[in-house]
Tab-separated table of C-alpha atoms in Angstrom:
chain	number	residue	atom	x	y	z
W	1	LEU	CA	-17.936	-48.360	-110.997
W	2	ILE	CA	-16.187	-46.486	-113.789
W	3	SER	CA	-18.425	-44.464	-116.107
W	4	TYR	CA	-16.962	-44.988	-119.595
W	5	ASP	CA	-18.544	-41.777	-120.872
W	6	ALA	CA	-17.005	-39.597	-118.190
W	7	ALA	CA	-13.587	-41.203	-118.806
W	8	GLY	CA	-13.704	-41.644	-122.555
W	9	ASP	CA	-9.979	-42.025	-122.995
W	10	ILE	CA	-10.056	-45.507	-121.468
W	11	VAL	CA	-12.499	-47.045	-123.924
W	12	ASP	CA	-13.003	-46.914	-127.688
W	13	ASP	CA	-16.408	-48.582	-127.835
W	14	TYR	CA	-19.919	-47.274	-127.353
W	15	PRO	CA	-22.748	-47.254	-126.270
W	16	GLY	CA	-22.195	-45.895	-122.820
W	17	ILE	CA	-24.602	-45.850	-119.900
W	18	THR	CA	-26.886	-43.418	-118.120
W	19	PHE	CA	-28.080	-43.448	-114.545
W	20	GLY	CA	-31.824	-42.869	-114.660
W	21	ASP	CA	-32.467	-39.570	-116.405
W	22	GLY	CA	-29.181	-38.098	-115.201
W	23	ILE	CA	-25.818	-38.183	-116.938
W	24	PRO	CA	-26.313	-38.214	-120.756
W	25	SER	CA	-24.518	-40.978	-122.587
W	26	GLY	CA	-24.046	-42.248	-126.115
W	27	PHE	CA	-22.649	-41.368	-129.521
W	28	ILE	CA	-24.170	-38.591	-131.644
W	29	ASP	CA	-23.324	-37.931	-135.309
W	30	GLU	CA	-25.268	-34.755	-136.113
W	31	TYR	CA	-24.870	-35.228	-139.896
W	32	VAL	CA	-25.673	-38.897	-140.170
W	33	ASP	CA	-27.387	-40.571	-137.263
W	34	ALA	CA	-27.910	-40.526	-133.530
W	35	TYR	CA	-27.420	-43.344	-131.058
W	36	GLU	CA	-29.032	-42.943	-127.663
W	37	GLY	CA	-27.132	-45.734	-125.954
W	38	THR	CA	-28.244	-48.255	-123.391
W	39	VAL	CA	-29.643	-47.292	-120.015
W	40	THR	CA	-28.572	-48.774	-116.703
W	41	LYS	CA	-30.635	-47.554	-113.800
W	42	LEU	CA	-29.167	-47.960	-110.335
W	43	GLU	CA	-31.630	-47.712	-107.469
W	44	VAL	CA	-31.287	-47.742	-103.729
W	45	GLY	CA	-32.582	-51.104	-102.520
W	46	ALA	CA	-31.664	-53.001	-105.692
W	47	VAL	CA	-29.880	-56.339	-105.374
W	48	VAL	CA	-26.178	-56.230	-106.201
W	49	THR	CA	-23.690	-59.078	-106.535
W	50	VAL	CA	-19.902	-59.157	-106.741
W	51	ASN	CA	-18.478	-61.919	-108.918
W	52	ALA	CA	-14.872	-62.837	-109.627
W	53	LYS	CA	-14.021	-64.350	-113.000
W	54	SER	CA	-10.822	-65.393	-114.733
W	55	ALA	CA	-10.064	-66.216	-118.319
W	56	SER	CA	-10.102	-69.786	-119.603
W	57	GLY	CA	-8.049	-71.406	-122.332
W	58	PHE	CA	-5.354	-73.917	-123.196
W	59	ILE	CA	-2.075	-74.386	-121.355
W	60	ASP	CA	0.657	-76.370	-123.095
W	61	GLU	CA	3.106	-77.856	-120.585
W	62	TYR	CA	4.445	-81.057	-122.225
W	63	VAL	CA	0.777	-82.010	-122.784
W	64	ASP	CA	-2.317	-79.983	-123.570
W	65	ALA	CA	-4.452	-79.032	-120.594
W	66	TYR	CA	-7.662	-77.065	-120.573
W	67	ASP	CA	-8.273	-74.542	-117.842
W	68	THR	CA	-11.970	-73.749	-117.534
W	69	GLY	CA	-11.320	-70.578	-115.581
W	70	LEU	CA	-12.926	-69.333	-112.385
W	71	ASP	CA	-16.421	-67.982	-111.802
W	72	SER	CA	-17.184	-67.319	-108.154
W	73	THR	CA	-19.822	-65.233	-106.380
W	74	ARG	CA	-18.189	-63.293	-103.546
W	75	PHE	CA	-21.033	-61.106	-102.213
W	76	THR	CA	-24.785	-60.593	-102.537
W	77	GLY	CA	-26.634	-57.721	-100.894
W	78	ASN	CA	-28.715	-54.603	-101.439
W	79	ILE	CA	-27.695	-51.073	-102.394
W	80	THR	CA	-28.067	-48.613	-99.518
W	81	ALA	CA	-26.267	-45.577	-100.997
W	82	ILE	CA	-25.154	-44.254	-104.400
W	83	ASP	CA	-22.536	-41.501	-104.792
W	84	VAL	CA	-21.943	-40.014	-108.246
W	85	THR	CA	-18.721	-38.143	-109.027
W	86	PRO	CA	-17.034	-37.412	-112.364
W	87	ALA	CA	-15.793	-40.656	-113.921
W	88	ARG	CA	-16.991	-42.853	-111.063
W	89	VAL	CA	-20.115	-44.058	-109.345
W	90	GLY	CA	-19.741	-45.321	-105.787
W	91	ILE	CA	-22.148	-47.946	-104.480
W	92	THR	CA	-22.581	-48.994	-100.860
W	93	ALA	CA	-24.228	-52.387	-100.465
W	94	VAL	CA	-24.969	-54.378	-97.312
W	95	ALA	CA	-25.744	-57.996	-96.554
W	96	PRO	CA	-29.311	-59.120	-95.688
W	97	THR	CA	-28.429	-59.115	-91.985
W	98	GLU	CA	-28.255	-55.308	-91.856
W	99	PRO	CA	-32.015	-54.608	-92.151
W	100	LEU	CA	-32.628	-57.035	-89.283
W	101	THR	CA	-30.710	-54.692	-86.957
W	102	ARG	CA	-33.421	-52.054	-87.530
W	103	LEU	CA	-36.540	-54.231	-87.789
W	104	LEU	CA	-38.509	-54.251	-84.512
W	105	ILE	CA	-40.751	-57.221	-83.690
W	106	ASP	CA	-42.873	-58.116	-80.663
W	107	PRO	CA	-41.732	-61.138	-78.584
W	108	SER	CA	-44.570	-60.803	-76.059
W	109	GLY	CA	-45.976	-64.107	-74.859
W	110	TRP	CA	-43.542	-66.357	-76.683
W	111	PRO	CA	-43.426	-69.801	-75.000
W	112	ALA	CA	-40.353	-71.721	-73.891
W	113	GLU	CA	-39.223	-73.683	-76.974
W	114	ASP	CA	-36.172	-75.251	-78.587
W	115	GLU	CA	-33.839	-73.026	-80.592
W	116	LEU	CA	-34.992	-74.201	-84.017
W	117	SER	CA	-38.613	-73.399	-83.183
W	118	ARG	CA	-37.533	-70.009	-81.838
W	119	LEU	CA	-35.598	-69.281	-85.026
W	120	ASP	CA	-38.671	-70.146	-87.105
W	121	ARG	CA	-40.802	-67.852	-84.935
W	122	ILE	CA	-38.396	-64.926	-85.312
W	123	CYS	CA	-38.063	-65.393	-89.074
W	124	HIS	CA	-41.849	-65.607	-89.476
W	125	ALA	CA	-42.297	-62.363	-87.512
W	126	ALA	CA	-39.549	-60.669	-89.546
W	127	GLU	CA	-40.875	-62.120	-92.843
W	128	VAL	CA	-37.493	-63.560	-93.818
W	129	SER	CA	-36.292	-67.071	-94.626
W	130	MET	CA	-33.281	-68.826	-93.168
W	131	SER	CA	-31.157	-71.797	-94.169
W	132	SER	CA	-30.076	-74.112	-91.354
W	133	ASP	CA	-27.750	-77.091	-91.156
W	134	ALA	CA	-28.684	-77.902	-87.538
W	135	THR	CA	-29.879	-81.493	-87.127
W	136	GLU	CA	-30.487	-81.510	-83.383
W	137	THR	CA	-31.450	-79.050	-80.662
W	138	HIS	CA	-29.233	-77.965	-77.773
W	139	ALA	CA	-31.255	-75.410	-75.840
W	140	THR	CA	-34.727	-74.604	-74.578
W	141	MET	CA	-35.171	-70.874	-75.023
W	142	ILE	CA	-36.741	-68.931	-72.154
W	143	ALA	CA	-40.396	-67.918	-72.339
W	144	ARG	CA	-41.208	-64.244	-72.826
W	145	ASP	CA	-43.659	-62.268	-70.675
W	146	ALA	CA	-46.891	-60.928	-72.119
W	147	ASP	CA	-45.726	-57.308	-71.782
W	148	GLU	CA	-42.259	-57.541	-73.368
W	149	LYS	CA	-40.952	-54.481	-75.205
W	150	LEU	CA	-40.190	-54.525	-78.920
W	151	GLU	CA	-36.744	-55.819	-79.890
W	152	THR	CA	-34.858	-55.956	-83.165
W	153	ALA	CA	-34.972	-59.215	-85.083
W	154	TRP	CA	-31.160	-59.321	-85.023
W	155	ASP	CA	-31.013	-59.050	-81.211
W	156	LEU	CA	-33.510	-61.896	-80.911
W	157	LEU	CA	-31.512	-64.034	-83.333
W	158	ARG	CA	-28.329	-63.290	-81.394
W	159	GLU	CA	-30.103	-64.347	-78.217
W	160	VAL	CA	-30.447	-67.802	-79.774
W	161	THR	CA	-26.731	-68.002	-80.583
W	162	ASP	CA	-25.934	-66.904	-77.011
W	163	ALA	CA	-27.931	-69.911	-75.820
W	164	THR	CA	-26.538	-72.476	-78.244
W	165	GLY	CA	-23.025	-71.427	-79.238
W	166	GLY	CA	-24.182	-71.415	-82.852
W	167	LEU	CA	-23.715	-68.779	-85.541
W	168	ILE	CA	-26.017	-66.646	-87.709
W	169	TYR	CA	-24.672	-64.880	-90.795
W	170	ALA	CA	-25.435	-64.103	-94.447
W	171	ASP	CA	-23.402	-66.185	-96.879
W	172	ARG	CA	-21.885	-64.887	-100.117
W	173	TYR	CA	-25.122	-65.639	-101.966
W	174	GLY	CA	-27.147	-63.445	-99.604
W	175	THR	CA	-28.784	-66.366	-97.768
W	176	LEU	CA	-29.431	-65.882	-94.055
W	177	THR	CA	-27.817	-68.943	-92.485
W	178	TYR	CA	-27.833	-70.611	-89.056
W	179	ARG	CA	-24.943	-72.908	-88.264
W	180	GLY	CA	-25.256	-75.105	-85.195
W	181	ARG	CA	-22.215	-75.496	-82.987
W	182	ASP	CA	-21.907	-79.202	-83.841
W	183	GLU	CA	-22.386	-78.814	-87.602
W	184	LEU	CA	-18.754	-78.171	-88.497
W	185	PRO	CA	-16.693	-79.621	-91.355
W	186	GLU	CA	-14.226	-82.380	-90.612
W	187	THR	CA	-11.744	-81.348	-93.319
W	188	LEU	CA	-9.389	-78.457	-92.675
W	189	TYR	CA	-8.999	-75.855	-95.406
W	190	VAL	CA	-5.216	-75.802	-95.608
W	191	ALA	CA	-3.540	-72.877	-97.381
W	192	ASP	CA	-0.187	-73.425	-99.082
W	193	PRO	CA	2.789	-71.563	-97.541
W	194	ASP	CA	3.569	-69.965	-100.920
W	195	ALA	CA	0.164	-68.272	-100.753
W	196	THR	CA	0.140	-67.363	-97.056
W	197	LEU	CA	3.687	-66.373	-96.098
W	198	VAL	CA	3.643	-63.256	-98.276
W	199	ASP	CA	3.037	-60.679	-95.527
W	200	GLY	CA	4.128	-60.415	-91.924
W	201	LEU	CA	2.239	-62.600	-89.452
W	202	GLN	CA	1.682	-61.593	-85.851
W	203	MET	CA	0.746	-64.010	-83.071
W	204	SER	CA	-0.102	-63.051	-79.513
W	205	GLU	CA	-0.819	-64.722	-76.185
W	206	GLU	CA	-2.643	-62.747	-73.498
W	207	LEU	CA	-3.325	-63.576	-69.878
W	208	GLY	CA	-6.304	-61.229	-70.020
W	209	GLU	CA	-8.216	-63.807	-72.058
W	210	VAL	CA	-8.096	-66.385	-69.247
W	211	ILE	CA	-11.324	-67.233	-67.394
W	212	ASN	CA	-11.316	-69.628	-64.458
W	213	GLU	CA	-14.452	-68.569	-62.600
W	214	LEU	CA	-17.747	-68.172	-64.412
W	215	GLU	CA	-20.913	-66.771	-62.811
W	216	VAL	CA	-23.814	-67.788	-65.006
W	217	SER	CA	-27.325	-66.319	-65.068
W	218	TRP	CA	-29.992	-68.454	-66.711
W	219	GLY	CA	-33.753	-68.935	-66.839
W	220	ASP	CA	-35.755	-66.480	-64.732
W	221	GLY	CA	-32.837	-64.982	-62.825
W	222	GLN	CA	-31.332	-68.228	-61.498
W	223	LYS	CA	-27.565	-68.406	-61.104
W	224	PHE	CA	-24.723	-70.868	-60.609
W	225	THR	CA	-20.912	-70.622	-60.594
W	226	LEU	CA	-18.295	-72.831	-62.269
W	227	GLU	CA	-14.597	-72.846	-61.389
W	228	ASP	CA	-11.382	-74.309	-62.756
W	229	THR	CA	-9.192	-74.744	-59.669
W	230	GLU	CA	-6.050	-75.730	-61.588
W	231	SER	CA	-6.219	-72.575	-63.714
W	232	ARG	CA	-6.947	-70.458	-60.655
W	233	GLU	CA	-3.881	-71.779	-58.862
W	234	ALA	CA	-1.721	-71.072	-61.899
W	235	TRP	CA	-3.026	-67.652	-62.937
W	236	GLY	CA	-4.969	-66.285	-59.984
W	237	ARG	CA	-8.708	-65.597	-59.846
W	238	ARG	CA	-10.077	-64.400	-63.163
W	239	ALA	CA	-13.854	-64.157	-63.056
W	240	ARG	CA	-16.483	-63.272	-65.626
W	241	LYS	CA	-20.277	-63.069	-65.661
W	242	ILE	CA	-22.388	-64.325	-68.566
W	243	THR	CA	-26.095	-64.756	-69.284
W	244	ILE	CA	-27.385	-67.845	-71.077
W	245	PRO	CA	-31.074	-67.374	-72.042
W	246	VAL	CA	-32.269	-70.957	-71.612
W	247	SER	CA	-34.877	-72.404	-69.236
W	248	VAL	CA	-33.164	-75.745	-68.474
W	249	GLU	CA	-30.227	-75.723	-66.044
W	250	SER	CA	-28.431	-78.720	-67.561
W	251	GLU	CA	-28.313	-76.966	-70.944
W	252	ALA	CA	-26.937	-73.790	-69.374
W	253	ARG	CA	-24.301	-75.788	-67.471
W	254	ALA	CA	-23.165	-77.618	-70.610
W	255	LEU	CA	-22.652	-74.404	-72.573
W	256	ALA	CA	-20.998	-72.640	-69.625
W	257	GLN	CA	-18.593	-75.552	-69.135
W	258	GLU	CA	-17.563	-75.323	-72.804
W	259	GLU	CA	-16.898	-71.599	-72.337
W	260	LEU	CA	-14.788	-72.256	-69.236
W	261	ASP	CA	-12.828	-75.074	-70.875
W	262	ASP	CA	-12.050	-72.902	-73.914
W	263	HIS	CA	-10.614	-70.054	-71.798
W	264	SER	CA	-9.067	-71.688	-68.736
W	265	SER	CA	-5.536	-71.354	-70.144
W	266	PRO	CA	-3.762	-68.760	-72.321
W	267	TYR	CA	-3.723	-69.551	-76.018
W	268	TRP	CA	-1.900	-68.261	-79.062
W	269	SER	CA	-4.044	-66.215	-81.435
W	270	LEU	CA	-3.353	-64.962	-84.937
W	271	SER	CA	-5.065	-61.665	-85.662
W	272	SER	CA	-5.156	-62.126	-89.430
W	273	ALA	CA	-3.324	-63.692	-92.332
W	274	THR	CA	-3.211	-62.711	-95.996
W	275	VAL	CA	-3.777	-65.350	-98.656
W	276	MET	CA	-2.701	-64.547	-102.214
W	277	ILE	CA	-5.269	-66.395	-104.305
W	278	SER	CA	-3.075	-66.198	-107.424
W	279	LEU	CA	-0.339	-68.165	-105.645
W	280	ALA	CA	-2.591	-71.012	-104.488
W	281	ASP	CA	-2.946	-74.128	-106.604
W	282	ALA	CA	-6.276	-74.920	-108.268
W	283	GLN	CA	-7.448	-77.379	-105.611
W	284	MET	CA	-6.528	-75.065	-102.764
W	285	MET	CA	-8.138	-72.116	-104.522
W	286	GLY	CA	-11.420	-73.983	-104.713
W	287	ARG	CA	-11.322	-74.764	-100.986
W	288	LEU	CA	-10.471	-71.218	-99.995
W	289	LEU	CA	-13.195	-69.660	-102.124
W	290	THR	CA	-15.895	-71.902	-100.666
W	291	ALA	CA	-14.846	-71.498	-97.014
W	292	ASP	CA	-17.599	-70.182	-94.734
W	293	LEU	CA	-17.583	-68.678	-91.262
W	294	ASP	CA	-16.716	-71.218	-88.562
W	295	ASP	CA	-15.047	-73.552	-91.064
W	296	ALA	CA	-11.840	-75.096	-89.782
W	297	VAL	CA	-8.749	-73.659	-91.477
W	298	GLU	CA	-5.034	-74.228	-90.981
W	299	LEU	CA	-1.974	-72.207	-91.896
W	300	PRO	CA	0.858	-74.700	-92.418
W	301	ALA	CA	4.635	-74.440	-92.175
W	302	LEU	CA	4.934	-71.297	-90.081
W	303	LEU	CA	8.353	-69.742	-89.713
W	304	PRO	CA	10.794	-71.276	-87.167
W	305	ALA	CA	10.432	-68.322	-84.782
W	306	PHE	CA	6.753	-69.055	-84.211
W	307	PRO	CA	5.588	-70.996	-81.136
W	308	MET	CA	3.905	-73.713	-83.212
W	309	PRO	CA	4.657	-75.293	-86.610
W	310	THR	CA	1.108	-74.831	-87.955
W	311	TYR	CA	-1.880	-72.771	-86.861
W	312	PRO	CA	-5.382	-74.353	-86.863
W	313	SER	CA	-8.405	-72.179	-86.117
W	314	PRO	CA	-12.080	-71.655	-86.942
W	315	LEU	CA	-12.671	-68.956	-89.548
W	316	ILE	CA	-14.174	-66.085	-87.547
W	317	GLY	CA	-14.143	-63.447	-90.296
W	318	SER	CA	-12.594	-62.422	-93.580
W	319	THR	CA	-11.983	-59.360	-95.733
W	320	GLU	CA	-11.396	-59.667	-99.464
W	321	THR	CA	-9.481	-57.228	-101.648
W	322	LEU	CA	-10.028	-57.628	-105.390
W	323	HIS	CA	-7.715	-55.814	-107.806
W	324	PRO	CA	-7.020	-56.388	-111.521
W	325	SER	CA	-3.587	-57.740	-110.656
W	326	GLU	CA	-4.146	-59.490	-107.329
W	327	TRP	CA	-6.769	-60.981	-105.027
W	328	ARG	CA	-6.285	-61.223	-101.290
W	329	PRO	CA	-8.746	-62.569	-98.675
């Protein structure tokens, strides 16, 4: 944040701002009057949002068209640190998931139950609310002993996703959200080549990602092994061990089989791609700005040197850069 008072050459208007009882701000005319200015108090723990807005107005291209402009919330969280330096105030804010990594709760004596009931139990113990789009259950979570040690709420939530293949995250409005593995959109969010082919793209294919033998631990220490013989003959034995915290073997086998099927052969991956929001058309911009984690996206019309003409993938993460002259996620 730029403090107008500490960098007065960039603004002609007043009042300025103060931070608590700290940096003085305002206009003083010692012969006529005094103006104390407004006060903006920043506090650690306060809610902070990041919004992106654009101007609206008329565009005359053969006919009159009215552009209502853009108003989009990009982030909601809480301030965890404030750093004051001349001309600038730095704010560090985190999403609502961060406190859950430090909050310890007691899982002692929890019964075996489906994942939605377990999520409700964790959220009740952590005194948080969660939005969920899951319409059916996929797993029966293991029971907990009466003398279990304390665990963080985030670790317990992640235990559920390990059992279901679902996803827990905080959306741009600060809402803690659970997305079941079957609750995925049918429509791909397709980015226009003019907006995506602006930086270099790098694709890679690695044999190290292949799994063709899976040793699975489930329930109270039970185990089974799954193999893909065709993959093993082609690439040699590539084994991995995983733990699925469910109490029903058929549920553990179903999730383990999905894991094996997804990794039995090498696949092309794209580490990241830059999208220039200003180069996307209005319809595409709206789709991109509402995309959530695990949404299906597709980069179309890749260059001829690439091993595939388009690249479809679930959205596993994003970083946005906002600048007065450009916006890149």
